[in-house]
């Protein structure tokens, strides 16, 4: 694998501050959006449809003018700099290769615009196609390649210009599940190799958690939380984040002095939780222990074998629907109607107002 000619640029810091963008007659697509990326960092932006992910990316690329706010890249204020002077590589959801050009010509395209000579272009294109594993397909046209291959070429094309920042807007969403997983890992490998600061938009939470240094969850034009994948999952700052990332049980509880009381056990609370009184505790399925011991407090509704693990759906005696994660060998021992005992594993959890 080539490394020498990939890129000499180590990543730059990216700062979007208080960006607002309102479309005529529409809601605010961005409403005080603030994000700081470390040099070389890979950040995934996650969020429901319409929350402003694409708009954030387009503002950073200069394809969209913010109504207010500032964009600073590598210490330079780009807020009023035009797109073609911003030095950003982009890959979009839809296959966007020029159909009348081969893979190689597509990759060379940006270099031609930048007036690079023929020899440099050829070398750089060859290196980039090697980087994405497509040297053998260099002379193919888009219609002669699979969707995954086309997106690899698009990635090679974006990286060929040695961009300061790489912007990826759901580049994998048109691909089937298996290719998608392969290519996301590939993108991460390449990004680590070239070191380009990267913003990757997706609405697939697993994808975001799997590849990013940090994941930002957006809600209605703002960043609701930005954290490392494990932190985002285990310490969500809000009900919205807890719900959006992972499966969440909602259990009626009473909170007192930073602790929730559930099924005779105590659950320590995350920052931002309700401080006192009745509340709803948000608990992951793996945070619920289930067994058939004395002191049953729930009834099994159904159980499902999911390959690597199993889920047991129960109804508690208080009427909450609670899913417990069990091992794949255990799951068959739970049948509908069984009386079971649920206990909290004791992980910190978020309690929100009931
Ligand atoms: N050109 C436009 N004109 C008017 N409204 C727009 C335009 N582009 C986006 N919007 C609106 O701005 C909001 C944010 O859109 P955006 O495309 O950024 O969302 P998104 O998070 O990328 O969604 P998705 O996951 O569906 O791609 C939405 O309400 C959308 O309808
Ligand atoms: Mg979008």
Coordinates of C-alpha atoms and ligand atoms in Angstrom, one line a residue:
X1 CA 0.0 0.0 0.0
X2 CA 1.3 3.5 -0.9
X3 CA 1.9 5.9 1.8
X4 CA 4.4 8.3 0.5
X5 CA 2.2 10.2 -1.9
X6 CA -1.1 9.9 0.0
X7 CA -0.8 13.3 1.7
X8 CA 1.8 15.3 3.5
X9 CA -0.8 17.4 5.3
X10 CA -1.6 16.3 8.8
X11 CA -5.1 17.3 9.8
X12 CA -6.2 20.8 10.7
X13 CA -8.5 22.0 13.4
X14 CA -12.0 22.9 12.3
X15 CA -14.3 25.2 14.2
X16 CA -17.9 26.0 13.4
X17 CA -19.3 28.5 15.8
X18 CA -22.9 29.4 16.4
X19 CA -23.9 28.7 12.8
X20 CA -27.5 29.7 11.9
X21 CA -29.1 28.9 8.5
X22 CA -32.7 29.5 7.8
X23 CA -34.3 28.6 4.5
X24 CA -37.0 30.8 3.2
X25 CA -40.4 29.7 4.5
X26 CA -38.8 26.8 6.4
X27 CA -37.7 26.0 9.9
X28 CA -34.1 26.9 11.0
X29 CA -32.0 24.1 9.4
X30 CA -29.1 25.2 11.7
X31 CA -29.9 27.0 15.0
X32 CA -26.6 27.9 16.7
X33 CA -24.7 24.9 15.6
X34 CA -21.3 24.7 17.2
X35 CA -18.6 22.0 16.6
X36 CA -14.9 21.9 17.1
X37 CA -12.9 19.2 15.5
X38 CA -9.3 18.4 16.5
X39 CA -6.7 18.1 13.8
X40 CA -7.0 14.7 12.1
X41 CA -10.1 13.8 14.0
X42 CA -12.9 11.7 12.5
X43 CA -16.3 12.9 13.7
X44 CA -19.5 11.3 12.7
X45 CA -22.7 13.4 12.8
X46 CA -25.7 11.5 13.7
X47 CA -29.3 12.6 13.9
X48 CA -32.8 12.1 12.5
X49 CA -33.9 13.2 9.0
X50 CA -34.1 16.9 8.7
X51 CA -32.1 17.8 11.8
X52 CA -29.5 19.8 9.7
X53 CA -26.7 17.3 9.0
X54 CA -26.4 18.0 5.3
X55 CA -26.8 21.8 5.9
X56 CA -23.9 21.7 8.4
X57 CA -21.7 19.9 5.9
X58 CA -22.7 22.3 3.1
X59 CA -21.9 25.3 5.3
X60 CA -18.5 24.0 6.1
X61 CA -17.9 23.3 2.4
X62 CA -19.1 26.8 1.4
X63 CA -21.9 25.4 -0.7
X64 CA -24.3 27.1 1.7
X65 CA -24.0 30.6 3.3
X66 CA -24.7 30.7 7.0
X67 CA -27.0 33.6 8.1
X68 CA -24.6 34.0 11.1
X69 CA -21.7 32.3 12.8
X70 CA -18.1 31.7 12.0
X71 CA -16.1 28.9 10.3
X72 CA -12.4 28.6 11.0
X73 CA -10.2 25.9 9.5
X74 CA -6.6 25.5 10.3
X75 CA -6.7 28.9 12.1
X76 CA -8.0 30.7 9.0
X77 CA -11.4 32.3 8.9
X78 CA -13.2 30.8 5.9
X79 CA -16.6 32.3 6.7
X80 CA -16.5 34.5 3.6
X81 CA -14.2 32.4 1.4
X82 CA -15.8 30.8 -1.7
X83 CA -16.2 27.1 -2.1
X84 CA -13.4 26.6 -4.6
X85 CA -10.9 28.2 -2.3
X86 CA -11.8 26.1 0.7
X87 CA -9.9 23.0 -0.2
X88 CA -12.5 20.5 0.9
X89 CA -13.0 17.0 -0.5
X90 CA -16.5 15.8 -0.6
X91 CA -18.3 12.5 -1.2
X92 CA -22.1 12.3 -1.4
X93 CA -24.7 9.7 -1.0
X94 CA -25.7 9.5 -4.7
X95 CA -23.0 8.1 -7.0
X96 CA -21.6 11.2 -8.5
X97 CA -18.8 10.1 -10.8
X98 CA -18.6 11.8 -14.2
X99 CA -20.1 9.1 -16.4
X100 CA -18.1 9.9 -19.5
X101 CA -14.8 9.6 -17.6
X102 CA -12.9 6.5 -16.4
X103 CA -12.1 6.0 -12.8
X104 CA -8.6 7.4 -13.4
X105 CA -10.0 10.4 -15.2
X106 CA -12.4 11.1 -12.4
X107 CA -9.6 11.0 -9.9
X108 CA -7.5 13.3 -12.0
X109 CA -10.3 15.8 -12.5
X110 CA -9.7 18.0 -9.5
X111 CA -6.0 18.0 -10.1
X112 CA -6.6 19.2 -13.7
X113 CA -8.7 22.1 -12.3
X114 CA -5.8 22.9 -10.0
X115 CA -3.5 23.0 -13.1
X116 CA -1.3 20.1 -12.0
X117 CA 0.9 18.8 -14.9
X118 CA 0.2 15.5 -16.6
X119 CA 2.9 13.5 -14.9
X120 CA 1.9 14.6 -11.4
X121 CA -1.8 13.9 -12.1
X122 CA -1.1 10.4 -13.4
X123 CA 1.1 9.6 -10.4
X124 CA -1.3 11.0 -7.9
X125 CA -4.3 9.3 -9.5
X126 CA -2.5 5.9 -9.5
X127 CA -1.6 6.4 -5.8
X128 CA -5.2 7.2 -4.9
X129 CA -6.6 4.3 -6.8
X130 CA -4.1 2.1 -5.1
X131 CA -5.1 3.5 -1.7
X132 CA -8.8 2.6 -2.2
X133 CA -7.9 -0.8 -3.7
X134 CA -9.0 -0.1 -7.3
X135 CA -5.8 0.0 -9.3
X136 CA -7.1 -2.8 -11.5
X137 CA -10.3 -0.9 -12.3
X138 CA -8.6 2.4 -13.3
X139 CA -9.9 2.4 -16.9
X140 CA -13.5 1.5 -16.1
X141 CA -16.4 3.8 -16.5
X142 CA -19.0 4.3 -13.7
X143 CA -21.5 1.9 -15.3
X144 CA -18.8 -0.8 -15.3
X145 CA -18.4 -0.7 -11.6
X146 CA -20.4 -1.7 -8.5
X147 CA -21.9 0.9 -6.2
X148 CA -19.2 0.2 -3.6
X149 CA -16.5 0.6 -6.3
X150 CA -18.0 3.9 -7.5
X151 CA -17.9 5.3 -4.0
X152 CA -14.3 4.2 -3.6
X153 CA -13.5 6.2 -6.7
X154 CA -15.4 9.1 -5.4
X155 CA -13.3 8.9 -2.2
X156 CA -10.1 8.7 -4.2
X157 CA -11.2 11.7 -6.2
X158 CA -12.0 13.7 -3.0
X159 CA -8.6 12.8 -1.5
X160 CA -6.6 13.4 -4.6
X161 CA -6.5 17.2 -4.1
X162 CA -5.1 16.7 -0.6
X163 CA -8.0 18.4 1.0
X164 CA -7.7 20.1 4.3
X165 CA -11.0 18.6 5.3
X166 CA -12.9 15.5 4.1
X167 CA -16.7 15.8 4.1
X168 CA -18.7 12.6 3.6
X169 CA -22.5 12.9 3.4
X170 CA -24.0 9.4 3.8
X171 CA -21.6 7.9 1.3
X172 CA -22.6 4.4 2.2
X173 CA -26.4 4.6 2.4
X174 CA -27.1 3.4 -1.1
X175 CA -25.0 0.2 -0.6
X176 CA -26.1 -3.2 0.7
X177 CA -25.4 -4.1 4.3
X178 CA -22.3 -6.2 3.8
X179 CA -20.5 -3.8 1.4
X180 CA -21.5 -1.0 3.7
X181 CA -19.7 -2.5 6.6
X182 CA -16.6 -3.3 4.5
X183 CA -16.4 0.2 3.1
X184 CA -16.9 2.0 6.3
X185 CA -14.0 0.2 7.8
X186 CA -12.0 0.9 4.7
X187 CA -12.8 4.6 4.9
X188 CA -11.6 4.7 8.5
X189 CA -8.4 2.8 7.6
X190 CA -7.7 5.3 4.8
X191 CA -8.6 8.3 6.9
X192 CA -6.1 7.2 9.6
X193 CA -3.5 6.7 6.9
X194 CA -3.9 10.2 5.3
X195 CA -4.7 12.0 8.6
X196 CA -7.3 14.3 7.1
X197 CA -9.8 15.9 9.5
X198 CA -13.1 14.2 8.5
X199 CA -16.8 14.9 9.1
X200 CA -18.9 11.9 8.2
X201 CA -22.7 12.3 8.1
X202 CA -24.8 9.2 8.7
X203 CA -28.1 8.3 10.2
X204 CA -26.9 4.8 11.0
X205 CA -25.9 4.8 14.7
X206 CA -23.8 1.6 14.4
X207 CA -21.9 3.1 11.6
X208 CA -21.2 6.2 13.5
X209 CA -20.1 4.4 16.7
X210 CA -18.0 2.0 14.7
X211 CA -15.8 4.4 12.9
X212 CA -15.6 7.8 14.6
X213 CA -13.3 9.2 17.2
X214 CA -16.2 11.2 18.4
X215 CA -19.9 11.1 17.5
X216 CA -22.1 14.2 17.5
X217 CA -25.8 13.8 17.9
X218 CA -27.8 16.6 16.3
X219 CA -31.3 17.6 17.2
X220 CA -33.2 20.4 15.4
X221 CA -30.2 22.3 14.1
X222 CA -28.0 22.0 17.1
X223 CA -25.5 19.6 18.5
X224 CA -27.0 17.9 21.5
X225 CA -24.0 15.9 22.5
X226 CA -20.5 15.3 21.2
X227 CA -18.6 12.5 22.8
X228 CA -16.5 9.3 22.2
X229 CA -18.7 6.4 21.1
X230 CA -18.6 4.6 24.4
X231 CA -19.3 7.7 26.4
X232 CA -22.2 8.6 24.1
X233 CA -23.7 5.2 24.7
X234 CA -23.1 4.9 28.4
X235 CA -23.6 8.5 29.4
X236 CA -26.1 10.2 27.2
X237 CA -26.8 13.8 28.4
X238 CA -30.5 13.7 27.4
X239 CA -33.5 11.5 26.7
X240 CA -33.1 12.4 23.0
X241 CA -29.6 11.1 22.8
X242 CA -30.4 8.0 24.9
X243 CA -33.3 7.2 22.5
X244 CA -31.4 7.9 19.4
X245 CA -28.4 5.8 20.2
X246 CA -29.2 2.3 21.2
X247 CA -32.3 0.6 22.7
X248 CA -33.6 2.1 25.9
X249 CA -35.9 0.7 28.5
X250 CA -38.1 3.2 30.4
X251 CA -38.7 2.2 33.9
X252 CA -40.8 4.0 36.5
X253 CA -38.7 4.9 39.5
X254 CA -38.3 7.2 42.4
X255 CA -35.1 9.3 42.7
X256 CA -33.5 10.4 45.9
X257 CA -30.0 11.8 46.6
X258 CA -28.6 10.9 43.2
X259 CA -29.8 7.4 43.3
X260 CA -32.8 5.7 41.6
X261 CA -34.6 2.8 43.4
X262 CA -35.6 0.0 41.0
X263 CA -36.8 -3.5 41.8
X264 CA -35.3 -3.4 45.3
X265 CA -31.9 -2.3 43.9
X266 CA -30.1 1.1 43.6
X267 CA -29.0 2.6 40.3
X268 CA -26.5 5.5 40.4
X269 CA -27.5 8.4 38.2
X270 CA -25.8 10.2 35.4
X271 CA -25.3 14.0 35.5
X272 CA -28.3 15.8 34.2
X273 CA -30.7 13.4 35.9
X274 CA -33.9 14.5 37.8
X275 CA -32.8 15.1 41.4
X276 CA -35.8 14.1 43.4
X277 CA -39.2 12.4 43.2
X278 CA -40.9 10.2 40.6
X279 CA -39.0 9.8 37.4
X280 CA -38.4 7.6 34.4
X281 CA -35.1 5.7 34.4
X282 CA -33.5 5.0 31.0
X283 CA -31.7 1.7 31.1
X284 CA -30.0 -0.3 28.3
X285 CA -31.1 -3.9 27.8
X286 CA -27.7 -5.1 29.0
X287 CA -28.2 -3.1 32.2
X288 CA -31.0 -5.4 33.2
X289 CA -30.2 -8.8 34.8
X290 CA -32.8 -11.5 34.5
X291 CA -33.1 -14.9 36.3
X292 CA -35.7 -17.3 37.6
X293 CA -34.7 -16.9 41.2
X294 CA -37.1 -16.2 44.1
X295 CA -38.7 -12.8 44.2
X296 CA -40.2 -12.7 40.7
X297 CA -41.2 -9.2 39.6
X298 CA -41.9 -9.6 35.9
X299 CA -43.5 -11.9 33.4
X300 CA -41.8 -13.0 30.1
X301 CA -43.7 -11.8 27.0
X302 CA -41.4 -13.1 24.3
X303 CA -37.8 -14.1 23.7
X304 CA -35.8 -13.9 20.6
X305 CA -32.5 -15.5 19.5
X306 CA -30.4 -12.9 17.6
X307 CA -27.3 -14.9 16.8
X308 CA -24.6 -13.3 18.9
X309 CA -27.1 -12.7 21.8
X310 CA -30.7 -12.9 22.8
X311 CA -33.4 -10.5 24.0
X312 CA -36.1 -11.3 26.5
X313 CA -39.1 -9.0 26.5
X314 CA -40.9 -8.8 29.8
X315 CA -43.7 -6.9 31.5
X316 CA -42.9 -5.8 35.1
X317 CA -45.5 -6.1 37.9
X318 CA -45.6 -2.2 37.8
X319 CA -46.6 -2.5 34.1
X320 CA -43.3 -1.4 32.4
X321 CA -42.2 -3.2 29.3
X322 CA -38.6 -4.1 29.8
X323 CA -36.1 -5.8 27.5
X324 CA -33.2 -7.7 29.0
X325 CA -30.2 -8.8 27.0
X326 CA -29.1 -12.4 27.6
X327 CA -26.4 -14.6 26.1
X328 CA -27.3 -16.7 23.0
X329 CA -27.2 -19.9 25.0
X330 CA -29.5 -18.7 27.8
X331 CA -32.2 -17.2 25.7
X332 CA -34.1 -20.5 25.0
X333 CA -34.6 -21.0 28.7
X334 CA -37.1 -18.1 28.8
X335 CA -40.6 -18.8 27.5
X336 CA -43.7 -16.6 27.4
X337 CA -45.6 -16.6 30.7
X338 CA -42.5 -17.5 32.8
X339 CA -42.2 -15.5 36.0
X340 CA -38.8 -14.0 36.3
X341 CA -36.8 -11.7 38.5
X342 CA -35.3 -8.5 37.1
X343 CA -32.5 -6.6 38.8
X344 CA -30.5 -3.5 37.7
X345 CA -26.9 -4.3 36.9
X346 CA -25.9 -1.1 38.5
X347 CA -24.6 0.9 35.6
X348 CA -25.1 4.7 35.9
X349 CA -28.3 5.7 34.1
X350 CA -30.2 8.8 33.2
X351 CA -33.4 9.6 35.1
X352 CA -35.8 12.1 33.5
X353 CA -39.0 13.7 34.8
X354 CA -41.9 11.4 34.9
Ligands
LIG1 N1 -32.8 24.0 -0.2 C1 -33.6 24.0 0.9 N2 -34.7 24.8 0.9 C2 -35.6 24.8 1.9 N3 -35.4 24.0 3.0 C3 -34.4 23.2 3.0 C4 -33.4 23.1 2.0 N4 -32.5 22.2 2.3 C5 -32.8 21.7 3.5 N5 -34.0 22.3 4.0 C6 -34.6 22.0 5.3 O1 -33.7 22.2 6.3 C7 -33.8 21.2 7.3 C8 -32.5 20.5 7.4 O2 -32.2 19.8 6.2 P1 -30.9 18.9 6.0 O3 -30.9 18.4 4.6 O4 -29.7 19.6 6.5 O5 -31.2 17.7 7.0 P2 -30.5 16.3 7.2 O6 -30.2 16.1 8.6 O7 -29.3 16.2 6.3 O8 -31.6 15.2 6.8 P3 -31.5 13.8 6.1 O9 -31.1 12.8 7.1 O10 -32.9 13.5 5.6 O11 -30.5 13.9 4.9 C9 -35.0 20.4 6.9 O12 -36.1 20.8 7.5 C10 -35.1 20.6 5.4 O13 -36.4 20.4 4.9
LIG2 MG1 -28.9 14.9 4.6

